[in-house]
Coordinates of C-alpha atoms in Angstrom, one line a residue:
X24 CA -5.1 -11.5 -110.1
X25 CA -7.5 -14.0 -111.6
X26 CA -5.5 -17.1 -110.8
X27 CA -5.2 -16.4 -107.0
X28 CA -7.3 -19.0 -105.1
X29 CA -5.9 -18.9 -101.5
X30 CA -4.0 -16.8 -99.1
X31 CA -2.8 -19.2 -96.4
X32 CA -2.1 -17.3 -93.2
X33 CA 0.7 -18.6 -91.1
X34 CA -1.0 -17.9 -87.7
X35 CA -4.5 -17.0 -86.6
X36 CA -4.7 -13.2 -86.5
X37 CA -5.9 -11.7 -89.8
X38 CA -6.4 -8.1 -88.9
X39 CA -3.8 -7.0 -91.5
X40 CA -5.5 -8.8 -94.3
X41 CA -8.4 -7.3 -96.4
X42 CA -10.8 -10.2 -96.1
X43 CA -13.5 -8.5 -98.1
X44 CA -11.1 -7.9 -101.0
X45 CA -10.1 -11.6 -101.0
X46 CA -13.8 -12.6 -101.1
X47 CA -14.4 -10.2 -104.0
X48 CA -11.4 -11.7 -105.8
X49 CA -12.8 -15.3 -105.2
X50 CA -10.0 -16.3 -103.0
X51 CA -10.1 -18.0 -99.6
X52 CA -8.2 -17.0 -96.5
X53 CA -7.2 -19.8 -94.2
X54 CA -5.6 -19.7 -90.7
X55 CA -3.7 -22.2 -88.6
X56 CA -5.4 -22.6 -85.2
X57 CA -3.9 -26.1 -84.6
X58 CA -0.3 -24.9 -84.9
X59 CA -0.6 -22.0 -82.5
X60 CA -2.9 -23.6 -79.9
X61 CA -0.4 -25.1 -77.5
X62 CA 2.6 -22.8 -77.9
X63 CA 0.5 -19.7 -77.1
X64 CA -1.2 -21.3 -74.2
X65 CA 2.2 -22.2 -72.8
X66 CA 3.4 -18.7 -73.3
X67 CA 0.5 -17.4 -71.2
X68 CA 1.3 -19.8 -68.4
X69 CA 5.0 -18.7 -68.7
X70 CA 4.0 -15.1 -68.0
X71 CA 1.7 -16.2 -65.1
X72 CA 4.5 -18.1 -63.3
X73 CA 7.2 -15.5 -64.0
X74 CA 4.9 -12.7 -62.7
X75 CA 3.6 -14.4 -59.6
X76 CA 7.0 -15.6 -58.5
X77 CA 8.7 -12.2 -59.1
X78 CA 11.2 -14.0 -61.3
X79 CA 12.7 -11.0 -63.0
X80 CA 13.0 -8.9 -59.9
X81 CA 14.7 -11.8 -58.1
X82 CA 17.1 -12.2 -61.0
X83 CA 18.0 -8.5 -61.0
X84 CA 18.4 -8.5 -57.2
X85 CA 20.7 -11.6 -57.2
X86 CA 22.9 -10.1 -60.0
X87 CA 23.2 -6.9 -57.9
X88 CA 24.7 -8.9 -55.0
X89 CA 21.6 -8.9 -52.9
X90 CA 20.1 -11.9 -51.1
X91 CA 16.8 -13.2 -50.0
X92 CA 16.7 -11.2 -46.8
X93 CA 16.3 -8.1 -48.9
X94 CA 13.2 -9.4 -50.8
X95 CA 10.5 -6.7 -50.4
X96 CA 7.6 -8.7 -51.7
X97 CA 6.7 -12.4 -51.4
X98 CA 5.7 -14.3 -54.5
X99 CA 2.2 -15.5 -55.1
X100 CA 0.8 -19.0 -55.7
X101 CA -0.9 -20.5 -58.7
X102 CA -2.7 -22.9 -56.5
X103 CA -6.0 -21.4 -55.4
X104 CA -5.8 -18.5 -57.9
X105 CA -8.5 -17.6 -60.4
X106 CA -7.7 -17.7 -64.1
X107 CA -9.8 -15.5 -66.4
X108 CA -9.9 -15.1 -70.1
X109 CA -11.4 -12.5 -72.5
X110 CA -12.4 -14.9 -75.2
X111 CA -12.9 -18.7 -75.0
X112 CA -11.9 -20.1 -78.4
X113 CA -9.1 -22.3 -79.6
X114 CA -6.2 -20.9 -77.5
X115 CA -8.2 -20.2 -74.3
X116 CA -9.6 -23.7 -74.2
X117 CA -6.1 -25.1 -74.5
X118 CA -5.0 -22.8 -71.8
X119 CA -7.7 -24.0 -69.5
X120 CA -6.9 -27.6 -70.3
X121 CA -3.3 -27.1 -69.3
X122 CA -4.3 -25.0 -66.2
X123 CA -6.7 -27.4 -64.6
X124 CA -4.1 -29.7 -63.0
X125 CA -2.1 -26.8 -61.7
X126 CA -4.6 -26.0 -58.9
X127 CA -6.4 -22.9 -60.0
X128 CA -9.5 -22.6 -57.9
X129 CA -11.7 -21.2 -60.8
X130 CA -11.6 -20.9 -64.5
X131 CA -13.5 -17.9 -65.9
X132 CA -14.2 -16.7 -69.4
X133 CA -16.3 -14.2 -71.3
X134 CA -17.2 -14.9 -74.9
X135 CA -20.6 -14.0 -76.5
X136 CA -20.1 -16.6 -79.2
X137 CA -19.6 -19.6 -76.8
X138 CA -22.4 -21.5 -75.0
X139 CA -21.9 -22.9 -71.5
X140 CA -22.2 -26.5 -72.7
X141 CA -19.3 -26.1 -75.0
X142 CA -16.8 -25.6 -72.2
X143 CA -18.5 -27.3 -69.2
X144 CA -16.2 -30.3 -69.5
X145 CA -13.2 -28.0 -69.0
X146 CA -14.6 -26.6 -65.8
X147 CA -14.9 -23.2 -67.3
X148 CA -17.5 -20.7 -66.0
X149 CA -18.9 -18.4 -68.6
X150 CA -19.4 -14.9 -67.1
X151 CA -19.6 -11.3 -68.2
X152 CA -16.4 -9.3 -68.9
X153 CA -16.6 -7.3 -65.8
X154 CA -16.7 -10.4 -63.7
X155 CA -13.6 -11.7 -65.4
X156 CA -11.7 -8.6 -64.5
X157 CA -13.1 -8.2 -61.0
X158 CA -12.7 -11.8 -59.8
X159 CA -9.6 -13.1 -61.6
X160 CA -6.0 -13.2 -60.3
X161 CA -4.7 -13.5 -63.8
X162 CA -6.6 -11.9 -66.7
X163 CA -5.6 -13.1 -70.2
X164 CA -6.6 -11.8 -73.6
X165 CA -7.5 -14.5 -76.1
X166 CA -9.6 -12.9 -78.8
X167 CA -9.2 -11.7 -82.4
X168 CA -8.6 -8.1 -83.2
X169 CA -11.4 -6.7 -85.3
X170 CA -13.7 -3.7 -85.3
X171 CA -15.6 -5.0 -82.2
X172 CA -12.6 -5.7 -80.1
X173 CA -10.3 -2.8 -81.0
X174 CA -9.8 -0.8 -77.7
X175 CA -12.1 -3.3 -75.9
X176 CA -10.1 -3.2 -72.7
X177 CA -9.8 0.2 -71.1
X178 CA -9.3 2.1 -67.8
X179 CA -12.6 0.9 -66.4
X180 CA -11.6 -2.7 -66.6
X181 CA -8.2 -2.2 -65.0
X182 CA -9.9 -0.4 -62.1
X183 CA -12.1 -3.5 -61.6
X184 CA -9.0 -5.7 -61.1
X185 CA -7.6 -6.7 -57.7
X186 CA -4.4 -4.8 -56.7
X187 CA -2.8 -8.2 -56.5
X188 CA -3.9 -9.4 -59.9
X189 CA -1.9 -9.7 -63.2
X190 CA -2.8 -8.8 -66.8
X191 CA -1.5 -10.9 -69.7
X192 CA -1.8 -10.1 -73.4
X193 CA -0.4 -12.4 -76.0
X194 CA -3.2 -11.7 -78.6
X195 CA -3.0 -8.3 -80.2
X196 CA -1.9 -4.9 -78.8
X197 CA -4.7 -2.7 -80.1
X198 CA -7.3 -4.8 -78.2
X199 CA -6.1 -2.9 -75.1
X200 CA -6.1 0.8 -74.7
X201 CA -2.3 1.3 -74.2
X202 CA -2.5 4.5 -72.1
X203 CA -4.9 2.8 -69.7
X204 CA -2.6 -0.1 -69.3
X205 CA 0.4 2.1 -68.6
X206 CA -1.6 4.1 -66.1
X207 CA -2.8 0.9 -64.3
X208 CA 0.8 -0.3 -63.9
X209 CA 2.3 3.1 -63.0
X210 CA -0.3 3.8 -60.3
X211 CA -0.2 0.2 -59.1
X212 CA -3.9 -0.5 -59.6
X213 CA -2.7 -4.0 -60.5
X214 CA 0.4 -6.0 -59.4
X215 CA 1.9 -6.4 -62.9
X216 CA 1.6 -7.4 -66.5
X217 CA 3.0 -9.7 -69.1
X218 CA 2.9 -8.1 -72.6
X219 CA 3.9 -9.9 -75.8
X220 CA 2.0 -7.6 -78.2
X221 CA 1.9 -3.8 -78.8
X222 CA -0.2 -1.2 -80.6
X223 CA 2.6 -0.7 -83.0
X224 CA 5.2 -3.4 -83.7
X225 CA 8.0 -3.0 -83.0
X226 CA 7.1 -0.5 -80.3
X227 CA 8.9 2.9 -80.2
X228 CA 11.8 3.1 -77.9
X229 CA 10.0 5.8 -75.8
X230 CA 7.1 3.4 -74.9
X231 CA 6.5 4.1 -71.2
X232 CA 6.2 0.4 -70.5
X233 CA 10.0 0.1 -70.9
X234 CA 10.5 2.2 -67.8
X235 CA 8.3 0.1 -65.5
X236 CA 9.6 -2.8 -63.4
X237 CA 6.3 -4.5 -62.8
X238 CA 5.8 -5.6 -66.4
X239 CA 7.5 -8.3 -68.4
X240 CA 7.8 -7.6 -72.1
X241 CA 8.4 -9.9 -75.1
X242 CA 8.7 -9.0 -78.9
X243 CA 5.6 -10.9 -80.0
X244 CA 7.7 -14.0 -79.9
X245 CA 7.1 -15.7 -76.6
X246 CA 5.2 -18.5 -78.5
X247 CA 7.9 -18.9 -81.2
X248 CA 9.0 -22.4 -80.5
X249 CA 10.2 -25.2 -82.7
X250 CA 6.7 -26.8 -82.6
X251 CA 4.9 -23.6 -83.8
X252 CA 7.3 -23.2 -86.7
X253 CA 6.9 -26.8 -87.8
X254 CA 3.1 -27.2 -87.1
X255 CA 2.1 -23.8 -88.7
X256 CA 4.2 -24.6 -91.7
X257 CA 2.6 -28.0 -92.2
X258 CA -0.9 -26.7 -91.6
X259 CA -0.4 -23.8 -94.0
X260 CA 1.1 -26.0 -96.8
X261 CA -1.8 -28.4 -96.2
X262 CA -4.3 -25.7 -97.0
X263 CA -2.5 -24.8 -100.2
X264 CA -2.3 -28.4 -101.3
X265 CA -6.0 -29.0 -100.7
X266 CA -6.8 -26.1 -103.1
X267 CA -4.3 -27.5 -105.6
X268 CA -6.3 -30.7 -105.5
X269 CA -9.6 -28.8 -106.0
X270 CA -10.7 -29.3 -102.4
X271 CA -11.8 -26.9 -99.6
X272 CA -9.1 -26.4 -97.0
X273 CA -9.7 -26.4 -93.2
X274 CA -10.2 -23.2 -91.2
X275 CA -11.4 -20.9 -93.9
X276 CA -12.1 -17.4 -92.5
X277 CA -14.3 -16.0 -95.4
X278 CA -16.6 -18.9 -95.8
X279 CA -19.0 -16.8 -98.0
X280 CA -16.5 -17.2 -100.8
X281 CA -17.1 -21.0 -100.9
X282 CA -20.4 -20.6 -102.8
X283 CA -19.3 -17.9 -105.2
X284 CA -19.3 -19.1 -108.9
X285 CA -15.8 -17.5 -109.5
X286 CA -14.3 -19.5 -106.7
X287 CA -16.0 -22.7 -107.7
X288 CA -14.7 -22.3 -111.2
X289 CA -11.1 -22.1 -109.8
X290 CA -11.6 -25.3 -107.8
X291 CA -12.9 -27.1 -110.9
X292 CA -9.9 -26.0 -112.9
X293 CA -7.6 -27.4 -110.2
X294 CA -9.5 -30.7 -110.2

């Protein structure tokens, strides 16, 4: 396809796209970090509040005709809790920005590509991954799925977590070893989880997570808001229009392609 100059990805994950093949074909891949930033951060906080306040259990109890005297477990508090993130990029930084006024006592993150000075103004402590799991009351996943992150979170990490802590994944399912997550929830190593993403999507109906009452599930759509639909659309179209004017779009993933003669020839043709 000699005329192809851009694949404009609606969203930020590009694990299903053959980036090397696009580069070889002299085409750029762009993503939309601006559009997803706030909606995904809000989705993470939605899970945090719903889990800590036992929202779904209280809803089911009330519908069954029970009242507050039959509550078996008190809810937790955001104030004074520790919020941790695996990854400290675009979405995690927005999350920390939103979380600061809520009263979290500490904000922790692990990310080998980020330097402390980049996030100091947000009050974020950069630590190792074990520390994030060991010391956080809410552990969130905010990293890309690639060869280095596939299966990154396993049984050892869940065993490090506090029994009162919650695990939240709105990034990609394969980053987490699914069997280990199920085991951690079944055996109550952790208090609960909020899961918006799965190893296979949609997940099979026999997924053991469906049988557990200490997990809140969503169909990879918790961040699907009016804003994300609008902003991702505008950002994606903006990338295409820049190429159509012979310009380099923002947020190119395969930046190596920008200096390739074949790609430069395409840009010149559009100019």
